[in-house]
PDB file of C-alpha atoms in Angstrom:
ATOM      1  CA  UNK A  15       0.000   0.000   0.000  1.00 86.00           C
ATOM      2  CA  UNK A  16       1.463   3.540  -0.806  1.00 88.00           C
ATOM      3  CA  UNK A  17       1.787   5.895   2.012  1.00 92.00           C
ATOM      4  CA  UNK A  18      -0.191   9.047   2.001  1.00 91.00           C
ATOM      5  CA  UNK A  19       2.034  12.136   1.583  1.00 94.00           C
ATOM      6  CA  UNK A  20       1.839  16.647   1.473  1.00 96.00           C
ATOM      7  CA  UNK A  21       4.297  18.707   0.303  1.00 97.00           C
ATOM      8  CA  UNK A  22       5.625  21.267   2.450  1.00 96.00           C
ATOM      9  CA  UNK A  23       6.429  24.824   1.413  1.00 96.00           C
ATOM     10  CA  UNK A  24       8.792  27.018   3.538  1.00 95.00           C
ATOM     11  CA  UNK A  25       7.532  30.443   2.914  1.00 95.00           C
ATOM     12  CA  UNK A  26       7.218  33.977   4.409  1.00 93.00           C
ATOM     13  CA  UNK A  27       4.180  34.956   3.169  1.00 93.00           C
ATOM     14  CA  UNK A  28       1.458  32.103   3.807  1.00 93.00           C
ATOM     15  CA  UNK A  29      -1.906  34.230   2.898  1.00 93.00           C
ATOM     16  CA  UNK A  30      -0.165  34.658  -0.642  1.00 96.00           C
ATOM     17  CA  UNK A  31       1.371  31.200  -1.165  1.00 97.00           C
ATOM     18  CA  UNK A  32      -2.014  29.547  -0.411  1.00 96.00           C
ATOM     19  CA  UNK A  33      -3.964  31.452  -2.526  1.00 97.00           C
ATOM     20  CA  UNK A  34      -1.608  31.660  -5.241  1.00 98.00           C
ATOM     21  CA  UNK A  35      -0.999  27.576  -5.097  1.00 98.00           C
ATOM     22  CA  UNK A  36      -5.290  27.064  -4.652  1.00 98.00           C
ATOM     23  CA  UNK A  37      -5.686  28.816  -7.908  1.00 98.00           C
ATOM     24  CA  UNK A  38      -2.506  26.931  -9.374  1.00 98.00           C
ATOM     25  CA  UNK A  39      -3.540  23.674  -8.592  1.00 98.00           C
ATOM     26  CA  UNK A  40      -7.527  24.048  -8.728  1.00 97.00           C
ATOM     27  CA  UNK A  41      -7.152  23.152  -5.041  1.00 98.00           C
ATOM     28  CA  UNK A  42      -9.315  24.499  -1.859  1.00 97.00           C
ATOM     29  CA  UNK A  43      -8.020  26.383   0.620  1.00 96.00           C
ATOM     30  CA  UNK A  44      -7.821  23.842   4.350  1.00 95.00           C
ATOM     31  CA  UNK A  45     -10.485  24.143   6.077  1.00 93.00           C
ATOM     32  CA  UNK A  46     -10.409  25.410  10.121  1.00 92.00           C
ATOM     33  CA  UNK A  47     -11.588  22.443  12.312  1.00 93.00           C
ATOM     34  CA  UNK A  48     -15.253  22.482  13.177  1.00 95.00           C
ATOM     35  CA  UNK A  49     -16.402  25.121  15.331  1.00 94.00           C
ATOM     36  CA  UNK A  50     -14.147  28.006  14.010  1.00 95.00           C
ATOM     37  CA  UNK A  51     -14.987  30.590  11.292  1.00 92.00           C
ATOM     38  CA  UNK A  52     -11.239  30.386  10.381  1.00 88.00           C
ATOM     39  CA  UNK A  53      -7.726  29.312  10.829  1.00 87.00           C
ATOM     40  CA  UNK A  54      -6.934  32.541  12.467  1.00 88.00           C
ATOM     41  CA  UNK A  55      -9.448  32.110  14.754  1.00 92.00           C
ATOM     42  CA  UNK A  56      -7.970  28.652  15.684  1.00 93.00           C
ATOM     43  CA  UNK A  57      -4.562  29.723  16.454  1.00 92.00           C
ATOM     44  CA  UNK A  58      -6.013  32.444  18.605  1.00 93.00           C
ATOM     45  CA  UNK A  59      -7.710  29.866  20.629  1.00 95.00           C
ATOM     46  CA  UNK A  60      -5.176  27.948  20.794  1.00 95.00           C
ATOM     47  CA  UNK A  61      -2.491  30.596  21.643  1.00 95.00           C
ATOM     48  CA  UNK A  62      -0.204  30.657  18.614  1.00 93.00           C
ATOM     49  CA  UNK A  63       1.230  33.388  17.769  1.00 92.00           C
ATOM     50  CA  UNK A  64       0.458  34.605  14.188  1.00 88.00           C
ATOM     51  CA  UNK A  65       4.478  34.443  14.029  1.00 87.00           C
ATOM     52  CA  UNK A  66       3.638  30.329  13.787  1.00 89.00           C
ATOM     53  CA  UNK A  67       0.567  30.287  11.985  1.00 90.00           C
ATOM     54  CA  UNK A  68       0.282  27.825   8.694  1.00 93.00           C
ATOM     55  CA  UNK A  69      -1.677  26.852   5.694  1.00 94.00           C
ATOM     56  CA  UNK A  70      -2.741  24.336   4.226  1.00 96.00           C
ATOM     57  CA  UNK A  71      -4.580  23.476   0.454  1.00 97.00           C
ATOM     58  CA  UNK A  72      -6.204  20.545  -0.574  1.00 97.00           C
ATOM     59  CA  UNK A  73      -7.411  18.720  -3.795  1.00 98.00           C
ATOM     60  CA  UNK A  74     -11.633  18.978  -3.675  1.00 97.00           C
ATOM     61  CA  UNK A  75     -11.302  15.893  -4.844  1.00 97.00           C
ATOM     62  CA  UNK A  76      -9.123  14.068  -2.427  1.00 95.00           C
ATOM     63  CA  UNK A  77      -6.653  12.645  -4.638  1.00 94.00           C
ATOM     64  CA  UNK A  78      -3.674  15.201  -5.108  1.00 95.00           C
ATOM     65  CA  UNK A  79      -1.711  15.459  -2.108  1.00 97.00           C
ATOM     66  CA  UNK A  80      -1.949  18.594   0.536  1.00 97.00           C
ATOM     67  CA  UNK A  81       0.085  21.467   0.359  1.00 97.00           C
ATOM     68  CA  UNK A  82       1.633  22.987   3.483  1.00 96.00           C
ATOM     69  CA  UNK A  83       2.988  26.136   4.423  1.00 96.00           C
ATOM     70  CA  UNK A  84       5.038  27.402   6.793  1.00 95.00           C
ATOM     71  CA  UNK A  85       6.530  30.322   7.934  1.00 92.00           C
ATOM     72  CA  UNK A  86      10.537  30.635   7.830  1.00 93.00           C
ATOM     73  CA  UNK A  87      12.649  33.852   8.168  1.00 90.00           C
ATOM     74  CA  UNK A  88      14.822  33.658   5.369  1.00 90.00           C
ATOM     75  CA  UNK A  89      13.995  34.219   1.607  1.00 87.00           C
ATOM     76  CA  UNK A  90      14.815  31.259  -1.138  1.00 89.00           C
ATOM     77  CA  UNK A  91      18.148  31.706  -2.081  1.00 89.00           C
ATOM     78  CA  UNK A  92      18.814  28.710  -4.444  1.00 90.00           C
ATOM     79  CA  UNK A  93      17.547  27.273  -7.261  1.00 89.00           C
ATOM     80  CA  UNK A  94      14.949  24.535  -6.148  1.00 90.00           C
ATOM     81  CA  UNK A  95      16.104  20.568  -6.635  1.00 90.00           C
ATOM     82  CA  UNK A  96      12.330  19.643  -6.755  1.00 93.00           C
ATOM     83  CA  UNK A  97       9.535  21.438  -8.438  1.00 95.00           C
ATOM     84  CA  UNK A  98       6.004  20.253  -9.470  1.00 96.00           C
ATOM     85  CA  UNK A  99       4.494  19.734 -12.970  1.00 96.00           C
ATOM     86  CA  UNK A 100       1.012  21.319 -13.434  1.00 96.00           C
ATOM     87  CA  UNK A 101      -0.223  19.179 -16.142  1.00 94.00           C
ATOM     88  CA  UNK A 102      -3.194  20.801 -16.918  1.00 93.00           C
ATOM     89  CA  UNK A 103      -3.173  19.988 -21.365  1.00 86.00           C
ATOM     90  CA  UNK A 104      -3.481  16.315 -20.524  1.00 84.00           C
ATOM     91  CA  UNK A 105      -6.696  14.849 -22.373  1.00 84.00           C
ATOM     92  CA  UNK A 106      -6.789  17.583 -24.940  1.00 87.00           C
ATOM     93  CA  UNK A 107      -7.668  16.414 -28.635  1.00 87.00           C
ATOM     94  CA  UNK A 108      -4.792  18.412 -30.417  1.00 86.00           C
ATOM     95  CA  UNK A 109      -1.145  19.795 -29.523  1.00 84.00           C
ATOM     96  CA  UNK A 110      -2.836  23.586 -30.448  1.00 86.00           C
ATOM     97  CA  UNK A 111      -5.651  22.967 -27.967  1.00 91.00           C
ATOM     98  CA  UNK A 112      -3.251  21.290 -25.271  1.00 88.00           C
ATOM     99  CA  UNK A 113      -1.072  24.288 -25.691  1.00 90.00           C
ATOM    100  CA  UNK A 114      -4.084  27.097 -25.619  1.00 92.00           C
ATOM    101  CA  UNK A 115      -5.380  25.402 -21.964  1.00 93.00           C
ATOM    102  CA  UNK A 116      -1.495  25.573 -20.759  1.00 93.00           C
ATOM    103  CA  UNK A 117      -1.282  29.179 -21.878  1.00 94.00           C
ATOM    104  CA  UNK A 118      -5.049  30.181 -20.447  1.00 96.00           C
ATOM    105  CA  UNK A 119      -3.439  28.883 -16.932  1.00 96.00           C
ATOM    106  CA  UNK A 120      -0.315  30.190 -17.345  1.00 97.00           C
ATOM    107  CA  UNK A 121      -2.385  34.030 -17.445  1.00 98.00           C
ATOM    108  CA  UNK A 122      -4.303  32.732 -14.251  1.00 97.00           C
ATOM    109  CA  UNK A 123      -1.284  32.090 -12.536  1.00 98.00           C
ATOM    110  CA  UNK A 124       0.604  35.121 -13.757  1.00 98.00           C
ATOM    111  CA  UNK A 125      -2.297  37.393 -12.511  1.00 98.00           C
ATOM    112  CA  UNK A 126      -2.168  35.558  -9.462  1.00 98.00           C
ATOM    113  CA  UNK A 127       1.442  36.387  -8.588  1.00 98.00           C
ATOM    114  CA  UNK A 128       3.472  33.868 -10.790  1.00 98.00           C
ATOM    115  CA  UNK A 129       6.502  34.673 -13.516  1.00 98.00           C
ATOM    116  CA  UNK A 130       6.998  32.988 -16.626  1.00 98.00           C
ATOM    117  CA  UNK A 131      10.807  32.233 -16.611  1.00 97.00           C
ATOM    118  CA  UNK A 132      10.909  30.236 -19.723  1.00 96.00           C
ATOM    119  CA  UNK A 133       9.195  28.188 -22.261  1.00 94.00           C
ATOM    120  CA  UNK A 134      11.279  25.012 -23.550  1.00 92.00           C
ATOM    121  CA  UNK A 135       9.974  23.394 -27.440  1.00 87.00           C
ATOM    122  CA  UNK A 136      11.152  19.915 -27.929  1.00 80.00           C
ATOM    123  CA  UNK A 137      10.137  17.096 -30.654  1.00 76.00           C
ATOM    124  CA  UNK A 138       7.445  15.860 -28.979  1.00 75.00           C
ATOM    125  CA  UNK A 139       7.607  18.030 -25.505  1.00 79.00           C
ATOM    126  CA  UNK A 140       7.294  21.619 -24.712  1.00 86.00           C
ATOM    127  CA  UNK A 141       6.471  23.083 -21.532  1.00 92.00           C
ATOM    128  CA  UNK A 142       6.637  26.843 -19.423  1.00 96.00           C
ATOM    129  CA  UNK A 143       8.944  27.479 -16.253  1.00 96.00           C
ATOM    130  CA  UNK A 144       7.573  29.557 -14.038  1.00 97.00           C
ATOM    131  CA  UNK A 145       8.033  31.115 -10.301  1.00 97.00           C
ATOM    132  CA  UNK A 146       5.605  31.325  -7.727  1.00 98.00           C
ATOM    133  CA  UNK A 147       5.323  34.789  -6.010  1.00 98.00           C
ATOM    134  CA  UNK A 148       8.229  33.454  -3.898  1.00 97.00           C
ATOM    135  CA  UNK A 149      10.665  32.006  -6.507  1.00 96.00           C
ATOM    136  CA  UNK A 150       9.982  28.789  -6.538  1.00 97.00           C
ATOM    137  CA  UNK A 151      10.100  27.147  -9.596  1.00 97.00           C
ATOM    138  CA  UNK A 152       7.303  25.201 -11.040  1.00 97.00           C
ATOM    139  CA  UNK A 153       6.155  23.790 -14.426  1.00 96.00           C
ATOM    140  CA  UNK A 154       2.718  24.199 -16.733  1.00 96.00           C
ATOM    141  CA  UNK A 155       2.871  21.417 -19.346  1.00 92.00           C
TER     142      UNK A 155
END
């Protein structure tokens, strides 16, 4: 049986990199355990200070893995040595149409906070580095 698994973020903005990564990945933002209006109103009650406080997205669907942020003091300062693929032309009819979804969420995530770094045009392959509003690298293919 595979083991269940997130991927954490170290960020220093987690309002941003939630939001930005929810409309990256099509994902929901966590949800605050029951009886609490918000995560904000959690960590009150529970005496963290907002120095501490996380994030968390989640696939609607339940079959992506979480996403978890959390805060850290220092900026990225390196090139990352893991990024994520956004697949999102999979299941399109033509190369044009698979290429006209990629760029339509390439402009969400740009408006969202995102940079387009590069766009790489092989044989059969082609795909568009980005950076999320923090650096890190990520793919749209």
């Amino acid at each position: 049986m595979p083991y269940q698994f997130q991927v954490t973020f170290d960020c220093r903005d987690i309002e941003t990199m939630t939001h930005f990564w929810a409309t990256a990945l099509n994902y929901s933002l966590q949800e605050p355990p029951e009886g609490f209006s918000s995560w904000a109103d959690f960590a009150v009650d529970q005496g963290i200070p907002e120095s501490q406080w996380r994030g968390a997205v989640t696939d609607p669907e339940g079959k992506g893995p979480r996403l978890y942020f959390q805060p850290v003091p220092e900026g990225k300062t390196a090139k990352n040595r893991v990024h994520l693929d956004i697949n999102v032309s999979e299941g399109a009819a033509t190369m044009e149409e698979g290429r006209a979804e990629a760029q339509a969420h390439v402009d969400r995530c740009v408006k969202a906070g995102a940079t387009v770094t590069g766009v790489f045009e092989g044989n059969n392959d082609w795909h568009i580095v980005m950076a999320d509003p923090e650096g890190n690298e990520f793919c749209i293919q």
